mmCIF file of N, CA and C in Angstrom:
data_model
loop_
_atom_site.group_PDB
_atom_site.id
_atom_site.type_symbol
_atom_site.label_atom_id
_atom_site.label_comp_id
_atom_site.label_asym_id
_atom_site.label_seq_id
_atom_site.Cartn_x
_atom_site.Cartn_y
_atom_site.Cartn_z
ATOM 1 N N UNK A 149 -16.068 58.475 114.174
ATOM 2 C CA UNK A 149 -16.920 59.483 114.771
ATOM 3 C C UNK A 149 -16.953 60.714 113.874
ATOM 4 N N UNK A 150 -18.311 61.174 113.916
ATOM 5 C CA UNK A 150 -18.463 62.477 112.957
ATOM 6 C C UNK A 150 -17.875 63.858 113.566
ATOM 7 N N UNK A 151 -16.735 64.407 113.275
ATOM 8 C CA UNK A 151 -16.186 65.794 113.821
ATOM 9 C C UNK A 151 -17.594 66.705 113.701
ATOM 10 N N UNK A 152 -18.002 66.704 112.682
ATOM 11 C CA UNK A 152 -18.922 67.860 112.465
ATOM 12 C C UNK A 152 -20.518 67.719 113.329
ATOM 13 N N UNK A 153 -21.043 66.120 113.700
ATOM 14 C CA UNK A 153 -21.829 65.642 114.199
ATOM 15 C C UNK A 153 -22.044 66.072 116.069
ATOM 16 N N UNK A 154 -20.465 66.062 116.078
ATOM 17 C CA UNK A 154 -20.540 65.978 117.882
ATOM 18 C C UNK A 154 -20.688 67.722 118.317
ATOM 19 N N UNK A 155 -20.410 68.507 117.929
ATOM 20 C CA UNK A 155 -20.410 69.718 118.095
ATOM 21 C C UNK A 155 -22.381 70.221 118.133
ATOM 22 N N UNK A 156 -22.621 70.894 118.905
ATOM 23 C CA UNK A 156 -23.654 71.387 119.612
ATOM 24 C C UNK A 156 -24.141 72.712 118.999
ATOM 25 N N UNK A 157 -25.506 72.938 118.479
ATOM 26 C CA UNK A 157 -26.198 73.703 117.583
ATOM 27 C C UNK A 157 -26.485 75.138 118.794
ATOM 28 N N UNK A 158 -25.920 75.951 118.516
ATOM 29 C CA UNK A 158 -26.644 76.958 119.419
ATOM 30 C C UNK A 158 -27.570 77.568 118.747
ATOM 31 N N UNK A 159 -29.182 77.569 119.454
ATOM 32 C CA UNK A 159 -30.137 78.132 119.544
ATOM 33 C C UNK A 159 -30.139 79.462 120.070
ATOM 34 N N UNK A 160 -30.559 80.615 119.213
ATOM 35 C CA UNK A 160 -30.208 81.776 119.416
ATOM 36 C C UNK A 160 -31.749 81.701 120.339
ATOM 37 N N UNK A 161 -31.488 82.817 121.161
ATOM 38 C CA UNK A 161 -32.925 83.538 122.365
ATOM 39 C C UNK A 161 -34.434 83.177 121.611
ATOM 40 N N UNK A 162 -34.328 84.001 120.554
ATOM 41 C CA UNK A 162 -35.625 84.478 119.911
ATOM 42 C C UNK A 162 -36.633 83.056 119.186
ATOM 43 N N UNK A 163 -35.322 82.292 118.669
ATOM 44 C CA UNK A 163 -35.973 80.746 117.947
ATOM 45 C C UNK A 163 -35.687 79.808 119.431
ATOM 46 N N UNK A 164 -36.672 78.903 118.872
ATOM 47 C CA UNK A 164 -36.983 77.253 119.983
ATOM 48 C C UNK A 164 -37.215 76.109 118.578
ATOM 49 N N UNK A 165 -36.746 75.025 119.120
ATOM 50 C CA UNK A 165 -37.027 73.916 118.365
ATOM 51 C C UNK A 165 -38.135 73.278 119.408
ATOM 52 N N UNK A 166 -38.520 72.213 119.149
ATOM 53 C CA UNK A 166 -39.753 71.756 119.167
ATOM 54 C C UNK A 166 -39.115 70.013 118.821
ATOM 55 N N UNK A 167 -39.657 68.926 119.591
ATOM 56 C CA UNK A 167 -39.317 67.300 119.019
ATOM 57 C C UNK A 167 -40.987 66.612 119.455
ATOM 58 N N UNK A 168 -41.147 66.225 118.128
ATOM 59 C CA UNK A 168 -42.155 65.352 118.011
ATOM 60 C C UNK A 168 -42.139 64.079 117.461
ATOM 61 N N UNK A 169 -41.892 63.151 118.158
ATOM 62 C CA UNK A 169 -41.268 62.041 117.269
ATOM 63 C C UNK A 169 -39.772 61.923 116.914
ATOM 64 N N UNK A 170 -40.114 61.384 115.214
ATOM 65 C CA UNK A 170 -39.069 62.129 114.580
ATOM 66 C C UNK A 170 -39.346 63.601 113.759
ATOM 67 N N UNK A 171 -40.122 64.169 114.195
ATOM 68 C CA UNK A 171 -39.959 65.312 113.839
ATOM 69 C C UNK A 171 -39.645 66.674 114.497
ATOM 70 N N UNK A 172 -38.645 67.606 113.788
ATOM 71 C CA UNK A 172 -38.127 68.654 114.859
ATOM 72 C C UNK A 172 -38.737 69.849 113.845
ATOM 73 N N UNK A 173 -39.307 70.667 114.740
ATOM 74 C CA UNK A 173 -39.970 71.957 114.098
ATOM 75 C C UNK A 173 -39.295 73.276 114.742
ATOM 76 N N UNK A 174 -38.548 73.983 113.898
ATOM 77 C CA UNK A 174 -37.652 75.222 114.227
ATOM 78 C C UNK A 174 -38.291 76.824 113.865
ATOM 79 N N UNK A 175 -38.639 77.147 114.965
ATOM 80 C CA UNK A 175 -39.282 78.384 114.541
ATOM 81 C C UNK A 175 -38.577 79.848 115.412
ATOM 82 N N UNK A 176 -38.824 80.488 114.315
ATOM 83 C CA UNK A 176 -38.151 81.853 114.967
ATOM 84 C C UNK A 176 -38.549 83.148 114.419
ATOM 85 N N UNK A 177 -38.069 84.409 114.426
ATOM 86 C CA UNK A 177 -38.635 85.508 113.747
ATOM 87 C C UNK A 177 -38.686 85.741 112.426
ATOM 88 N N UNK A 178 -38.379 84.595 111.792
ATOM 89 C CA UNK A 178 -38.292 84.995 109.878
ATOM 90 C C UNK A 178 -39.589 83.593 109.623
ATOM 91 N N UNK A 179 -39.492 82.798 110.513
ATOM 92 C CA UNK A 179 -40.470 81.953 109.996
ATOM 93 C C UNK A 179 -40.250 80.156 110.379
ATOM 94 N N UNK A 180 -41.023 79.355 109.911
ATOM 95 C CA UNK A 180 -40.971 78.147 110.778
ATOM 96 C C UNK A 180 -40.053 77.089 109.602
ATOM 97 N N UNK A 181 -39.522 75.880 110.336
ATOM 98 C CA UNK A 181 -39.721 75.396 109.420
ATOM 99 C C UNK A 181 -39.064 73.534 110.225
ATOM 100 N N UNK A 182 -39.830 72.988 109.344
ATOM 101 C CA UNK A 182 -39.970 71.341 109.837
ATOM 102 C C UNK A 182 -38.760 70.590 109.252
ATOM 103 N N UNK A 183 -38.579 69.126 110.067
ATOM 104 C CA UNK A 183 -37.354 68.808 109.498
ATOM 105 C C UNK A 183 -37.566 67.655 109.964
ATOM 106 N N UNK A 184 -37.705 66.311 109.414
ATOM 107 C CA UNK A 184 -37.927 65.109 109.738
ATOM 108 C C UNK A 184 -36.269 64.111 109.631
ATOM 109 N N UNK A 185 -36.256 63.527 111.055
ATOM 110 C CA UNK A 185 -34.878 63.111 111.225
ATOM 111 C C UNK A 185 -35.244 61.149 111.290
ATOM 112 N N UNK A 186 -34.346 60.745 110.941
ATOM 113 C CA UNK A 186 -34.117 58.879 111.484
ATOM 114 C C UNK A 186 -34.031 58.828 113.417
ATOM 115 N N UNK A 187 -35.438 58.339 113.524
ATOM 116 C CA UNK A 187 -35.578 58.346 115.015
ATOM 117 C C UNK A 187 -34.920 57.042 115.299
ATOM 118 N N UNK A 188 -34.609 56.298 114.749
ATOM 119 C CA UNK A 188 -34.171 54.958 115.284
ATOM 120 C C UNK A 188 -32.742 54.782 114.607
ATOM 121 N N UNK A 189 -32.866 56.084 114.711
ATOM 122 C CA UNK A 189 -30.468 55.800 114.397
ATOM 123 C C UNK A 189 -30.583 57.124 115.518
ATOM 124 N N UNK A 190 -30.936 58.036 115.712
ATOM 125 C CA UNK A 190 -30.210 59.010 116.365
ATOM 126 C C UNK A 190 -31.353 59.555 117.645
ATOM 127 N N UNK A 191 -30.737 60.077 118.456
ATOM 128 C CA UNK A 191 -31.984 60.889 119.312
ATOM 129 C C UNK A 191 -31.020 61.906 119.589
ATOM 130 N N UNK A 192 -32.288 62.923 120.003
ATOM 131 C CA UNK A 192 -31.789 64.410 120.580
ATOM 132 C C UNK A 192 -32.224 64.998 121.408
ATOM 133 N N UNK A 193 -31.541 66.107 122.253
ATOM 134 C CA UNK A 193 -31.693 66.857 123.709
ATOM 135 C C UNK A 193 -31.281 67.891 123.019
ATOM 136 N N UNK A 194 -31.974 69.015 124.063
ATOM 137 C CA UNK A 194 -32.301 70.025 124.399
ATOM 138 C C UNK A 194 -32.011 71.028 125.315
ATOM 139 N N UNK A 195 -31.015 71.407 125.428
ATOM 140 C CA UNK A 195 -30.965 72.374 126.536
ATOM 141 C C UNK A 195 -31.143 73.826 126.534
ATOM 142 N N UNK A 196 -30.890 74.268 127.341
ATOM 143 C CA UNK A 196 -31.400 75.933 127.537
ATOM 144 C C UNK A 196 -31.049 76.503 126.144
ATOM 145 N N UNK A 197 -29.946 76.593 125.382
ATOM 146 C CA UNK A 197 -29.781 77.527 124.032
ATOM 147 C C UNK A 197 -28.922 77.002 123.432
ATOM 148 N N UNK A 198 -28.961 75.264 123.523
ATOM 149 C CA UNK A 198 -28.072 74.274 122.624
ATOM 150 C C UNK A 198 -29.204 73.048 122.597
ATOM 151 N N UNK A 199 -28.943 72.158 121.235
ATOM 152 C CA UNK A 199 -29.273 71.201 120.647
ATOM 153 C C UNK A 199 -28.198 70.229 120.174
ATOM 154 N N UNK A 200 -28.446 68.890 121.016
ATOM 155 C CA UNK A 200 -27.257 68.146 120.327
ATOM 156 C C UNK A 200 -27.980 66.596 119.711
ATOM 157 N N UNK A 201 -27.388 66.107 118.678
ATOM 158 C CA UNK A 201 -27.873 64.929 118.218
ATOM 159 C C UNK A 201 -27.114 64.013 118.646
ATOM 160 N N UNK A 202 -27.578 62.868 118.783
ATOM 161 C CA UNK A 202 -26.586 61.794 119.427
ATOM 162 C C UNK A 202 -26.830 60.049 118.557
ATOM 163 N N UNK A 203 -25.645 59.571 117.887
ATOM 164 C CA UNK A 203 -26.535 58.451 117.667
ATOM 165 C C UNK A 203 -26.620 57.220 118.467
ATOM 166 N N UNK A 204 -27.882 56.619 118.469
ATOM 167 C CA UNK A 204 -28.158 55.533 119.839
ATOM 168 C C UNK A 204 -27.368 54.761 119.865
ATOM 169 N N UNK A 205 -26.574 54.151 118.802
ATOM 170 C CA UNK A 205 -26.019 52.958 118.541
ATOM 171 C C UNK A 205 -24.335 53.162 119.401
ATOM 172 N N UNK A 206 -23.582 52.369 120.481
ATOM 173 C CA UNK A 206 -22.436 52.593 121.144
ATOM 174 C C UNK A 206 -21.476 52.788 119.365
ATOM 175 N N UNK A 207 -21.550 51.852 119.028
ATOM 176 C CA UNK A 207 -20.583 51.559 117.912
ATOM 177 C C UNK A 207 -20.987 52.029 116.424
ATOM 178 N N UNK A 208 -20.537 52.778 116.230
ATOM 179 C CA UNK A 208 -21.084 54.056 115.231
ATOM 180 C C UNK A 208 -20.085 53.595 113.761
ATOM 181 N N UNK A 209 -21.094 53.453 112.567
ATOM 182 C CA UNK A 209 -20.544 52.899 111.713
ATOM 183 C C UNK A 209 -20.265 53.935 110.635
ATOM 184 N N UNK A 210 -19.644 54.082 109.183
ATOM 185 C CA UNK A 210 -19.198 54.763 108.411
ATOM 186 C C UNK A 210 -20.727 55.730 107.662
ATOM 187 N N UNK A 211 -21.731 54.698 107.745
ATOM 188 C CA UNK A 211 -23.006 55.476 107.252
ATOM 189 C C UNK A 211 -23.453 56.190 108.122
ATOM 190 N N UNK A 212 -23.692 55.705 109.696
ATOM 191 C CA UNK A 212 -24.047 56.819 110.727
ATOM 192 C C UNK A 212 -23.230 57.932 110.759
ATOM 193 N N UNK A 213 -22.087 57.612 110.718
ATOM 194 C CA UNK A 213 -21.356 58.519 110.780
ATOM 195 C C UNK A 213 -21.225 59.850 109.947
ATOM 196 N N UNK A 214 -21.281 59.559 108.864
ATOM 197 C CA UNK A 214 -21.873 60.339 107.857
ATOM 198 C C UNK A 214 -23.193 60.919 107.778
ATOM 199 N N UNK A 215 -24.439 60.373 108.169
ATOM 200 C CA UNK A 215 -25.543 61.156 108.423
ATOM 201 C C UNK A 215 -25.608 61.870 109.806
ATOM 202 N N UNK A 216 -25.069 61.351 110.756
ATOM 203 C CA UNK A 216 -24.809 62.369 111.889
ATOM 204 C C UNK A 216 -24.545 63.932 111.420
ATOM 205 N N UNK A 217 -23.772 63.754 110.544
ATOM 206 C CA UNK A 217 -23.117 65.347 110.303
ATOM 207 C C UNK A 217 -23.978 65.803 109.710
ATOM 208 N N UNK A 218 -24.858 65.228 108.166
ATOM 209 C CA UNK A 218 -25.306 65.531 107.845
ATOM 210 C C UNK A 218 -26.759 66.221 108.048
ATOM 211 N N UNK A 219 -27.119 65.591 108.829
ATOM 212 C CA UNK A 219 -28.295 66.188 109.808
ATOM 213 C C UNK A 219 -28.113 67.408 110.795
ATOM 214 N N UNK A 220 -26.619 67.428 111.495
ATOM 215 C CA UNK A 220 -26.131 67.979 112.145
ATOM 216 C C UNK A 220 -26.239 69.674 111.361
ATOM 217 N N UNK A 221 -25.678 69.731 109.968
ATOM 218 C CA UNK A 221 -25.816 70.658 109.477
ATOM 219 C C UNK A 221 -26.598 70.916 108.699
ATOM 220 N N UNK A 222 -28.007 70.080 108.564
ATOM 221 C CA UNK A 222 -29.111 70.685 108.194
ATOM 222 C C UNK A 222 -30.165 71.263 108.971
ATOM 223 N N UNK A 223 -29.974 70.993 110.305
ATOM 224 C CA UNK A 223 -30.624 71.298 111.980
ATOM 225 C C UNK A 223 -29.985 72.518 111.567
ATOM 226 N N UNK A 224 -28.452 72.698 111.877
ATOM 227 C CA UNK A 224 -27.958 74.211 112.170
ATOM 228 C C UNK A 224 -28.014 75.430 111.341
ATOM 229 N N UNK A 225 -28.458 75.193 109.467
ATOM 230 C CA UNK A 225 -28.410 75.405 108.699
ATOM 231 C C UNK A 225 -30.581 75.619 108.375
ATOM 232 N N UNK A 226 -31.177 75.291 109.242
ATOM 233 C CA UNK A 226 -32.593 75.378 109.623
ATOM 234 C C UNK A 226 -32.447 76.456 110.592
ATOM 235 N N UNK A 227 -31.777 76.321 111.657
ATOM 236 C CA UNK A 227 -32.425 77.031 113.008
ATOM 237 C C UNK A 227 -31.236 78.708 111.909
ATOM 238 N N UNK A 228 -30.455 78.516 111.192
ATOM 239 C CA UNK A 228 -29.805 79.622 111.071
ATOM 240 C C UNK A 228 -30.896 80.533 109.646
ATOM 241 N N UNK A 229 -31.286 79.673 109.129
ATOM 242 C CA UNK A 229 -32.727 80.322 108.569
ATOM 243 C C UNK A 229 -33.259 81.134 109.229
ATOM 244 N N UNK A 230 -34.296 80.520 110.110
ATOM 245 C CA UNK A 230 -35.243 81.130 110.462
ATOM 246 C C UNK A 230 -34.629 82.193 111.865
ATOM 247 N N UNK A 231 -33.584 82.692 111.841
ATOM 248 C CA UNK A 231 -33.337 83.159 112.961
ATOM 249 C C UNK A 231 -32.705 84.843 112.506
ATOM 250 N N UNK A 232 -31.793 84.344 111.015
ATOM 251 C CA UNK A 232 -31.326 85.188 110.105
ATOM 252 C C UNK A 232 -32.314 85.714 109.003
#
């Protein structure tokens, strides 16, 4: 399991993400910006001022595992863009 994967993106007030597909669009007061994810390894929710990725698969292998995070901190490393 990805340590860095399972932990939950807080969405500051001012930015919202957006899911279309596989695509997540992060916009906030500095500016927008798009981010195309593997819809058929992972899905994601939404709540009031958190974002978490999850991957579909029960049994999570050394490559998921590794892109979990990695996505994980390019989502948080997006929404901290456009927010900063």
């Amino acid at each position: 399991m990805s340590k860095i994967g399972k932990k939950n993106i807080l969405i500051p007030k001012e930015s919202s993400i957006k899911i279309d597909g596989a695509n997540l669009t992060i916009t906030g007061p500095k500016g927008t910006k798009t981010l195309t994810i593997n819809d058929k390894i992972f899905s994601s929710k939404i709540n009031e001022s958190e974002f978490q990725l999850q991957p579909l698969e029960k049994k999570i292998d050394k490559k998921t595992s590794i892109m979990w995070g990695t996505y994980r901190s390019l989502i948080n490393n997006a929404v901290t863009g456009v927010s900063q």
